[in-house]
Amino acid sequence: MAAVLRFVNRTCFGSRMGLQCLSLSRPVAVAKLVQDGASAGKTLPERVKIVEVGPRDGLQNEKTVVPSEVKIHLIDMLSEAGLSVIEATSFVSPKWVPQMADQVEVMMGIHRRPGVSYPVLTPNLKGFLAAVNAGAAEVAIFGAASELFSKKNINCSVDESLQRFEVVTKAAKEAGVPVRGYVSCVLGCPYEGKVSPDKVAQVAKRLYSMGCYEISLGDTIGVGTPGGMTEMLQAVSREVPVNALAVHCHDTYGQALANILIALQMGISVVDSSVAGLGGCPYAQGASGNVATEDVVYMLHGLGIQTGVDLPKLMDAGAFICCSLNKKTSSKVAQATCKL
Amino acid sequence: MGQKVRNPESIRDLTSEELQGVLSGVGASAGKALPQRVKIVEVGPRDGLQNEKTLVPTEVKIHLIDMLSEAGLPVIEATSFVSPEWVPQMADQVEVMKGINRRPGVSYPVLTPNLKGFQAAVKAGAAEVAIFGAASELFSKKNINCSVDESLQRFEEVTKAAKEAGVRVRGYVSCVLGCPYEGQVSPDKVAQVAKRLYSMGCYEISLGDTIGVGTPGGMAELLEAVSREVPVDALAVHCHDTYGQALANILIALQMGISVVDSSVAGLGGCPYAQGASGNVATEDVVYMLHGLGIQTGVDLPKLMDAGAFICRSLNRKTSSKVAQATCKL
């Protein structure tokens, strides 16, 4: 199996990012860790819910535009693999995200397995209405813990974005549609650098209060390490019950599984991941992004934790989408597993 | 033909009571204090290069080791005194030992599979050596053509000679969390081998997840068994990242009191048992995690990354370190 060498032009931004990130891995005093750790010594969850974000978060960050039939087949394979939540598509304007232009076809085309949820992203009321019209039974909204990130990403402040979302959650409540909330940049921001755990907690609390049943905390640029994860989860779990929290770790610096492990130790039992590790990091060209579902499931099963996922079938789904994208998997489990 | 899937060496065969014990054990590990300082044992120049197909010129090896010394690593495994017939990459063992710039306070251990190798190593200036045992009979047989017991007897000759020469010996145990031939490996077997190595005079025992199949629960179980026989401060972990589990396994090891971690710059050294798969965990990624945890290592991460970039250029390969991949170099 020959290795494919990809020579990538790295950007100046990446350089600033890189150096900035080296100092972002902020030391947490050991004494504090002990004190924090004492409250974290709980038993690991017996069961973890995996939220599969490959078809949306993953594909959205892949350059190659994928045909609708491929997306639909991927989602069907993921359903077959036993995943209970599969983020299917996004109701943002196709102008902004061409990859998700076939949002309606995808929603109509997928084979919905009983007991499986297929949430879709809805950035505003318009997107929400279109989503429900297309058959969505669950939606997701994205806040950020960093003002600069919010400004650059969706051109408004965090507060303004939350007000926008309140419109969505209100409509969703009336329509009986559950809403999942995401907070980006929980362990670091590509523009602001350090992010305060209390700011993350505030945003998470707002999303939870407005009706989100679950809040997914995203280490958007993957700079977090277990100490920072611990601090952040402690702050957030003072405002939102821990069983309404999820972690969305990026593996850009290889820290994802360690961060997930510490989160499990702190009582988290919902983990976001992306089949084959789809979706690179838009802030560090050539770097990886989402953690690979196969690798997460491998760790969880090794720990004796149930997920309901059939790992070989999951790997088939990963192989399928990588073949379609003509790219190598980012999952180490997949790389290590022999194909004859 | 279908896929050959390796399932993790899970602990699903335990009773639900035993499983609860492991889950709460791993959970409770979070409550313990992490070490304030971790010693990194850099194995790139030996373990890493040994598993790279491209033969590396002597000057390149020497320069790599010098750059790693500059980066603040306190232990750098320099070469191996095995027969060049078996390991051509290490044929220049003597030139490397003579050529490196030895930084004060830094140790440069070398592998010595037997007495002959040991004597050659000392002659070439080695002040510390390493011996490799295995926790799996089949692995031992296939790797060095003798049983675990026979290999330990052979090593006793080395440790005896080393003691007389005042040379420190580090012991390694392979396949501690799984074997490519035997499959599951018993933690008690690992503990026995570790105990033998420690009793014969090894100052430190590095426990190697040779094929990277281990997960944190298995690591916790293993370390509990081994630390009943060998003091925890004489233990190290040598995790392979073949299944992406290395940092999680290292984290749990730290939580259990381990403060010595083996790793390889740029993640040099693929897995010889799964073609195309990764092997050693990348030192850069380990250091990133440790520094993020507030743990001191003495390592200068930018300089370490320079060393990684250098060796990858020389090998004409991409780095396996995610930290390096994420960090732009102009």
PDB file of C-alpha atoms in Angstrom, chain B residues 51-267:
ATOM      1  CA  ASN B  51      11.288   0.623  10.875  1.00  0.00           C
ATOM      2  CA  GLU B  52      11.751   3.017   7.991  1.00  0.00           C
ATOM      3  CA  LYS B  53      12.487   1.427   4.624  1.00  0.00           C
ATOM      4  CA  THR B  54      14.819   4.158   3.390  1.00  0.00           C
ATOM      5  CA  LEU B  55      18.415   3.690   4.530  1.00  0.00           C
ATOM      6  CA  VAL B  56      19.584   6.863   6.176  1.00  0.00           C
ATOM      7  CA  PRO B  57      23.189   8.080   5.829  1.00  0.00           C
ATOM      8  CA  THR B  58      25.261   8.170   9.016  1.00  0.00           C
ATOM      9  CA  GLU B  59      25.666  11.965   8.948  1.00  0.00           C
ATOM     10  CA  VAL B  60      21.912  12.375   8.844  1.00  0.00           C
ATOM     11  CA  LYS B  61      21.437  10.097  11.866  1.00  0.00           C
ATOM     12  CA  ILE B  62      24.110  11.988  13.778  1.00  0.00           C
ATOM     13  CA  HIS B  63      22.621  15.353  12.916  1.00  0.00           C
ATOM     14  CA  LEU B  64      19.170  14.158  13.952  1.00  0.00           C
ATOM     15  CA  ILE B  65      20.450  13.009  17.330  1.00  0.00           C
ATOM     16  CA  ASP B  66      22.284  16.300  17.824  1.00  0.00           C
ATOM     17  CA  MET B  67      19.138  18.273  17.005  1.00  0.00           C
ATOM     18  CA  LEU B  68      17.159  16.143  19.479  1.00  0.00           C
ATOM     19  CA  SER B  69      19.758  16.834  22.159  1.00  0.00           C
ATOM     20  CA  GLU B  70      19.423  20.534  21.393  1.00  0.00           C
ATOM     21  CA  ALA B  71      15.661  20.232  21.758  1.00  0.00           C
ATOM     22  CA  GLY B  72      16.096  19.265  25.406  1.00  0.00           C
ATOM     23  CA  LEU B  73      15.318  15.560  25.335  1.00  0.00           C
ATOM     24  CA  PRO B  74      17.000  13.874  28.305  1.00  0.00           C
ATOM     25  CA  VAL B  75      17.152  10.355  26.825  1.00  0.00           C
ATOM     26  CA  ILE B  76      17.754   9.597  23.149  1.00  0.00           C
ATOM     27  CA  GLU B  77      18.001   6.004  21.982  1.00  0.00           C
ATOM     28  CA  ALA B  78      20.884   6.313  19.557  1.00  0.00           C
ATOM     29  CA  THR B  79      21.383   3.004  17.770  1.00  0.00           C
ATOM     30  CA  SER B  80      21.324  -0.740  18.065  1.00  0.00           C
ATOM     31  CA  PHE B  81      24.110  -3.271  18.416  1.00  0.00           C
ATOM     32  CA  VAL B  82      22.374  -6.063  16.584  1.00  0.00           C
ATOM     33  CA  SER B  83      23.966  -7.805  13.639  1.00  0.00           C
ATOM     34  CA  PRO B  84      23.882  -5.525  10.549  1.00  0.00           C
ATOM     35  CA  GLU B  85      22.751  -8.602   8.655  1.00  0.00           C
ATOM     36  CA  TRP B  86      19.408  -8.444  10.460  1.00  0.00           C
ATOM     37  CA  VAL B  87      19.060  -4.701  10.674  1.00  0.00           C
ATOM     38  CA  PRO B  88      20.974  -2.946   7.884  1.00  0.00           C
ATOM     39  CA  GLN B  89      19.683   0.449   9.070  1.00  0.00           C
ATOM     40  CA  MET B  90      21.806   0.088  12.190  1.00  0.00           C
ATOM     41  CA  ALA B  91      24.972  -1.100  10.456  1.00  0.00           C
ATOM     42  CA  ASP B  92      26.704   2.209  11.201  1.00  0.00           C
ATOM     43  CA  GLN B  93      26.215   1.763  14.945  1.00  0.00           C
ATOM     44  CA  VAL B  94      29.866   2.511  15.834  1.00  0.00           C
ATOM     45  CA  GLU B  95      30.155   5.614  13.602  1.00  0.00           C
ATOM     46  CA  VAL B  96      26.952   6.995  15.067  1.00  0.00           C
ATOM     47  CA  MET B  97      28.145   6.485  18.640  1.00  0.00           C
ATOM     48  CA  LYS B  98      31.468   8.121  17.847  1.00  0.00           C
ATOM     49  CA  GLY B  99      29.963  10.943  15.794  1.00  0.00           C
ATOM     50  CA  ILE B 100      27.233  12.304  18.072  1.00  0.00           C
ATOM     51  CA  ASN B 101      27.792  15.389  20.167  1.00  0.00           C
ATOM     52  CA  ARG B 102      26.991  14.168  23.679  1.00  0.00           C
ATOM     53  CA  ARG B 103      25.213  16.880  25.600  1.00  0.00           C
ATOM     54  CA  PRO B 104      25.950  16.821  29.343  1.00  0.00           C
ATOM     55  CA  GLY B 105      23.085  15.305  31.328  1.00  0.00           C
ATOM     56  CA  VAL B 106      21.644  13.507  28.309  1.00  0.00           C
ATOM     57  CA  SER B 107      21.675   9.742  28.076  1.00  0.00           C
ATOM     58  CA  TYR B 108      22.180   7.878  24.770  1.00  0.00           C
ATOM     59  CA  PRO B 109      21.153   4.256  25.371  1.00  0.00           C
ATOM     60  CA  VAL B 110      21.678   1.590  22.717  1.00  0.00           C
ATOM     61  CA  LEU B 111      20.034  -1.741  22.114  1.00  0.00           C
ATOM     62  CA  THR B 112      22.037  -4.840  22.971  1.00  0.00           C
ATOM     63  CA  PRO B 113      20.352  -8.177  22.233  1.00  0.00           C
ATOM     64  CA  ASN B 114      23.153 -10.268  23.747  1.00  0.00           C
ATOM     65  CA  LEU B 115      26.543 -10.212  25.405  1.00  0.00           C
ATOM     66  CA  LYS B 116      28.394  -9.778  22.121  1.00  0.00           C
ATOM     67  CA  GLY B 117      26.318  -6.726  21.285  1.00  0.00           C
ATOM     68  CA  PHE B 118      26.836  -5.382  24.787  1.00  0.00           C
ATOM     69  CA  GLN B 119      30.595  -5.642  24.549  1.00  0.00           C
ATOM     70  CA  ALA B 120      30.641  -3.950  21.154  1.00  0.00           C
ATOM     71  CA  ALA B 121      28.419  -1.199  22.536  1.00  0.00           C
ATOM     72  CA  VAL B 122      30.634  -0.483  25.514  1.00  0.00           C
ATOM     73  CA  LYS B 123      33.692  -0.499  23.270  1.00  0.00           C
ATOM     74  CA  ALA B 124      31.993   2.092  21.084  1.00  0.00           C
ATOM     75  CA  GLY B 125      31.375   4.302  24.103  1.00  0.00           C
ATOM     76  CA  ALA B 126      27.849   3.372  25.208  1.00  0.00           C
ATOM     77  CA  ALA B 127      27.106   4.293  28.820  1.00  0.00           C
ATOM     78  CA  GLU B 128      23.605   2.800  28.896  1.00  0.00           C
ATOM     79  CA  VAL B 129      22.050  -0.179  27.146  1.00  0.00           C
ATOM     80  CA  ALA B 130      18.608  -1.633  26.569  1.00  0.00           C
ATOM     81  CA  ILE B 131      17.294  -5.202  26.384  1.00  0.00           C
ATOM     82  CA  PHE B 132      13.994  -6.350  24.878  1.00  0.00           C
ATOM     83  CA  GLY B 133      11.831  -9.087  26.364  1.00  0.00           C
ATOM     84  CA  ALA B 134       8.330 -10.039  25.242  1.00  0.00           C
ATOM     85  CA  ALA B 135       5.149 -10.954  27.071  1.00  0.00           C
ATOM     86  CA  SER B 136       4.152 -13.397  24.343  1.00  0.00           C
ATOM     87  CA  GLU B 137       5.793 -16.737  23.685  1.00  0.00           C
ATOM     88  CA  LEU B 138       4.885 -16.797  20.006  1.00  0.00           C
ATOM     89  CA  PHE B 139       6.189 -13.279  19.477  1.00  0.00           C
ATOM     90  CA  SER B 140       9.454 -14.168  21.172  1.00  0.00           C
ATOM     91  CA  LYS B 141       9.781 -17.269  19.021  1.00  0.00           C
ATOM     92  CA  LYS B 142       9.059 -15.436  15.780  1.00  0.00           C
ATOM     93  CA  ASN B 143      11.133 -12.395  16.630  1.00  0.00           C
ATOM     94  CA  ILE B 144      14.279 -13.819  18.211  1.00  0.00           C
ATOM     95  CA  ASN B 145      13.767 -17.533  17.778  1.00  0.00           C
ATOM     96  CA  CYS B 146      13.625 -18.548  21.416  1.00  0.00           C
ATOM     97  CA  SER B 147      11.151 -18.706  24.292  1.00  0.00           C
ATOM     98  CA  VAL B 148      10.597 -15.795  26.683  1.00  0.00           C
ATOM     99  CA  ASP B 149      12.449 -17.714  29.391  1.00  0.00           C
ATOM    100  CA  GLU B 150      15.421 -18.410  27.152  1.00  0.00           C
ATOM    101  CA  SER B 151      15.598 -14.760  26.151  1.00  0.00           C
ATOM    102  CA  LEU B 152      15.561 -13.686  29.794  1.00  0.00           C
ATOM    103  CA  GLN B 153      18.413 -16.068  30.539  1.00  0.00           C
ATOM    104  CA  ARG B 154      20.364 -14.535  27.670  1.00  0.00           C
ATOM    105  CA  PHE B 155      19.681 -11.071  29.080  1.00  0.00           C
ATOM    106  CA  GLU B 156      20.902 -12.066  32.497  1.00  0.00           C
ATOM    107  CA  GLU B 157      24.351 -12.370  30.971  1.00  0.00           C
ATOM    108  CA  VAL B 158      24.052  -8.828  29.708  1.00  0.00           C
ATOM    109  CA  THR B 159      22.807  -7.386  32.982  1.00  0.00           C
ATOM    110  CA  LYS B 160      25.563  -9.176  34.862  1.00  0.00           C
ATOM    111  CA  ALA B 161      28.238  -7.788  32.580  1.00  0.00           C
ATOM    112  CA  ALA B 162      26.598  -4.369  32.670  1.00  0.00           C
ATOM    113  CA  LYS B 163      26.613  -4.365  36.466  1.00  0.00           C
ATOM    114  CA  GLU B 164      30.314  -5.151  36.494  1.00  0.00           C
ATOM    115  CA  ALA B 165      30.981  -2.420  33.939  1.00  0.00           C
ATOM    116  CA  GLY B 166      28.834   0.108  35.793  1.00  0.00           C
ATOM    117  CA  VAL B 167      26.520   0.455  32.797  1.00  0.00           C
ATOM    118  CA  ARG B 168      22.787   1.080  33.317  1.00  0.00           C
ATOM    119  CA  VAL B 169      20.290  -1.257  31.671  1.00  0.00           C
ATOM    120  CA  ARG B 170      16.764  -0.424  30.597  1.00  0.00           C
ATOM    121  CA  GLY B 171      14.364  -3.311  30.030  1.00  0.00           C
ATOM    122  CA  TYR B 172      11.570  -3.370  27.449  1.00  0.00           C
ATOM    123  CA  VAL B 173       8.585  -5.687  27.379  1.00  0.00           C
ATOM    124  CA  SER B 174       6.858  -6.067  24.017  1.00  0.00           C
ATOM    125  CA  CYS B 175       3.217  -6.972  23.306  1.00  0.00           C
ATOM    126  CA  VAL B 176       1.921  -5.848  26.673  1.00  0.00           C
ATOM    127  CA  LEU B 177      -1.595  -5.147  25.399  1.00  0.00           C
ATOM    128  CA  GLY B 178      -1.835  -7.642  22.570  1.00  0.00           C
ATOM    129  CA  CYS B 179       0.242  -9.794  20.245  1.00  0.00           C
ATOM    130  CA  PRO B 180       0.054 -10.047  16.447  1.00  0.00           C
ATOM    131  CA  TYR B 181       0.227 -13.841  16.773  1.00  0.00           C
ATOM    132  CA  GLU B 182      -1.305 -14.755  20.120  1.00  0.00           C
ATOM    133  CA  GLY B 183      -3.977 -12.077  20.300  1.00  0.00           C
ATOM    134  CA  GLN B 184      -4.810 -11.285  23.929  1.00  0.00           C
ATOM    135  CA  VAL B 185      -1.949 -11.118  26.405  1.00  0.00           C
ATOM    136  CA  SER B 186      -2.435 -11.665  30.122  1.00  0.00           C
ATOM    137  CA  PRO B 187      -1.485  -8.722  32.371  1.00  0.00           C
ATOM    138  CA  ASP B 188      -0.036 -11.213  34.822  1.00  0.00           C
ATOM    139  CA  LYS B 189       2.314 -12.571  32.191  1.00  0.00           C
ATOM    140  CA  VAL B 190       3.506  -9.030  31.503  1.00  0.00           C
ATOM    141  CA  ALA B 191       3.967  -8.490  35.236  1.00  0.00           C
ATOM    142  CA  GLN B 192       6.082 -11.634  35.511  1.00  0.00           C
ATOM    143  CA  VAL B 193       8.382 -10.616  32.665  1.00  0.00           C
ATOM    144  CA  ALA B 194       8.669  -7.067  33.990  1.00  0.00           C
ATOM    145  CA  LYS B 195       9.503  -8.439  37.434  1.00  0.00           C
ATOM    146  CA  ARG B 196      12.239 -10.695  36.005  1.00  0.00           C
ATOM    147  CA  LEU B 197      13.820  -7.802  34.130  1.00  0.00           C
ATOM    148  CA  TYR B 198      13.657  -5.565  37.187  1.00  0.00           C
ATOM    149  CA  SER B 199      15.104  -8.234  39.462  1.00  0.00           C
ATOM    150  CA  MET B 200      18.020  -8.872  37.139  1.00  0.00           C
ATOM    151  CA  GLY B 201      19.000  -5.224  37.423  1.00  0.00           C
ATOM    152  CA  CYS B 202      17.095  -3.113  34.890  1.00  0.00           C
ATOM    153  CA  TYR B 203      16.559   0.322  36.408  1.00  0.00           C
ATOM    154  CA  GLU B 204      13.454   0.967  34.351  1.00  0.00           C
ATOM    155  CA  ILE B 205      10.965  -1.211  32.486  1.00  0.00           C
ATOM    156  CA  SER B 206       9.296   0.171  29.397  1.00  0.00           C
ATOM    157  CA  LEU B 207       5.954  -1.501  28.657  1.00  0.00           C
ATOM    158  CA  GLY B 208       5.302  -1.592  24.930  1.00  0.00           C
ATOM    159  CA  ASP B 209       1.965  -1.816  23.183  1.00  0.00           C
ATOM    160  CA  THR B 210       3.784  -3.137  20.148  1.00  0.00           C
ATOM    161  CA  ILE B 211       0.845  -3.289  17.761  1.00  0.00           C
ATOM    162  CA  GLY B 212      -1.043  -0.351  19.242  1.00  0.00           C
ATOM    163  CA  VAL B 213      -4.240  -2.285  19.943  1.00  0.00           C
ATOM    164  CA  GLY B 214      -4.525  -1.280  23.576  1.00  0.00           C
ATOM    165  CA  THR B 215      -7.233   0.987  24.948  1.00  0.00           C
ATOM    166  CA  PRO B 216      -7.331   2.839  28.286  1.00  0.00           C
ATOM    167  CA  GLY B 217      -9.212   0.139  30.180  1.00  0.00           C
ATOM    168  CA  GLY B 218      -6.655  -2.474  29.186  1.00  0.00           C
ATOM    169  CA  MET B 219      -3.837  -0.077  30.023  1.00  0.00           C
ATOM    170  CA  ALA B 220      -5.292   0.536  33.484  1.00  0.00           C
ATOM    171  CA  GLU B 221      -5.621  -3.206  34.118  1.00  0.00           C
ATOM    172  CA  LEU B 222      -2.108  -3.838  32.886  1.00  0.00           C
ATOM    173  CA  LEU B 223      -0.505  -1.147  35.005  1.00  0.00           C
ATOM    174  CA  GLU B 224      -2.292  -2.350  38.098  1.00  0.00           C
ATOM    175  CA  ALA B 225      -0.914  -5.854  37.567  1.00  0.00           C
ATOM    176  CA  VAL B 226       2.619  -4.702  36.802  1.00  0.00           C
ATOM    177  CA  SER B 227       2.856  -2.119  39.565  1.00  0.00           C
ATOM    178  CA  ARG B 228       2.151  -4.883  42.061  1.00  0.00           C
ATOM    179  CA  GLU B 229       5.535  -6.350  41.047  1.00  0.00           C
ATOM    180  CA  VAL B 230       7.614  -3.322  40.000  1.00  0.00           C
ATOM    181  CA  PRO B 231       7.534   0.132  41.652  1.00  0.00           C
ATOM    182  CA  VAL B 232       5.546   2.532  39.467  1.00  0.00           C
ATOM    183  CA  ASP B 233       8.391   5.032  39.296  1.00  0.00           C
ATOM    184  CA  ALA B 234      10.490   2.363  37.579  1.00  0.00           C
ATOM    185  CA  LEU B 235       7.881   1.933  34.857  1.00  0.00           C
ATOM    186  CA  ALA B 236       7.487   3.607  31.480  1.00  0.00           C
ATOM    187  CA  VAL B 237       4.915   3.296  28.706  1.00  0.00           C
ATOM    188  CA  HIS B 238       5.771   2.823  25.046  1.00  0.00           C
ATOM    189  CA  CYS B 239       2.502   3.280  23.191  1.00  0.00           C
ATOM    190  CA  HIS B 240       2.033   2.774  19.484  1.00  0.00           C
ATOM    191  CA  ASP B 241      -0.529   4.871  17.693  1.00  0.00           C
ATOM    192  CA  THR B 242      -1.537   2.271  15.129  1.00  0.00           C
ATOM    193  CA  TYR B 243      -5.201   2.513  16.170  1.00  0.00           C
ATOM    194  CA  GLY B 244      -5.014   6.145  17.266  1.00  0.00           C
ATOM    195  CA  GLN B 245      -5.160   5.177  20.963  1.00  0.00           C
ATOM    196  CA  ALA B 246      -1.712   6.284  22.103  1.00  0.00           C
ATOM    197  CA  LEU B 247      -2.413   9.634  23.728  1.00  0.00           C
ATOM    198  CA  ALA B 248      -5.499   8.328  25.530  1.00  0.00           C
ATOM    199  CA  ASN B 249      -3.425   5.382  26.800  1.00  0.00           C
ATOM    200  CA  ILE B 250      -0.630   7.701  27.881  1.00  0.00           C
ATOM    201  CA  LEU B 251      -3.108   9.939  29.696  1.00  0.00           C
ATOM    202  CA  ILE B 252      -4.481   7.071  31.733  1.00  0.00           C
ATOM    203  CA  ALA B 253      -0.938   5.907  32.456  1.00  0.00           C
ATOM    204  CA  LEU B 254      -0.096   9.362  33.804  1.00  0.00           C
ATOM    205  CA  GLN B 255      -3.207   9.264  35.949  1.00  0.00           C
ATOM    206  CA  MET B 256      -1.922   5.971  37.352  1.00  0.00           C
ATOM    207  CA  GLY B 257       1.420   7.434  38.344  1.00  0.00           C
ATOM    208  CA  ILE B 258       3.585   6.719  35.310  1.00  0.00           C
ATOM    209  CA  SER B 259       6.040   9.547  34.638  1.00  0.00           C
ATOM    210  CA  VAL B 260       8.204   8.165  31.817  1.00  0.00           C
ATOM    211  CA  VAL B 261       6.903   8.073  28.261  1.00  0.00           C
ATOM    212  CA  ASP B 262       8.580   6.728  25.121  1.00  0.00           C
ATOM    213  CA  SER B 263       7.865   8.395  21.812  1.00  0.00           C
ATOM    214  CA  SER B 264       9.398   8.996  18.403  1.00  0.00           C
ATOM    215  CA  VAL B 265      10.009  12.333  16.701  1.00  0.00           C
ATOM    216  CA  ALA B 266       7.620  12.846  13.777  1.00  0.00           C
ATOM    217  CA  GLY B 267       6.103   9.475  14.677  1.00  0.00           C
TER     218      GLY B 267
END
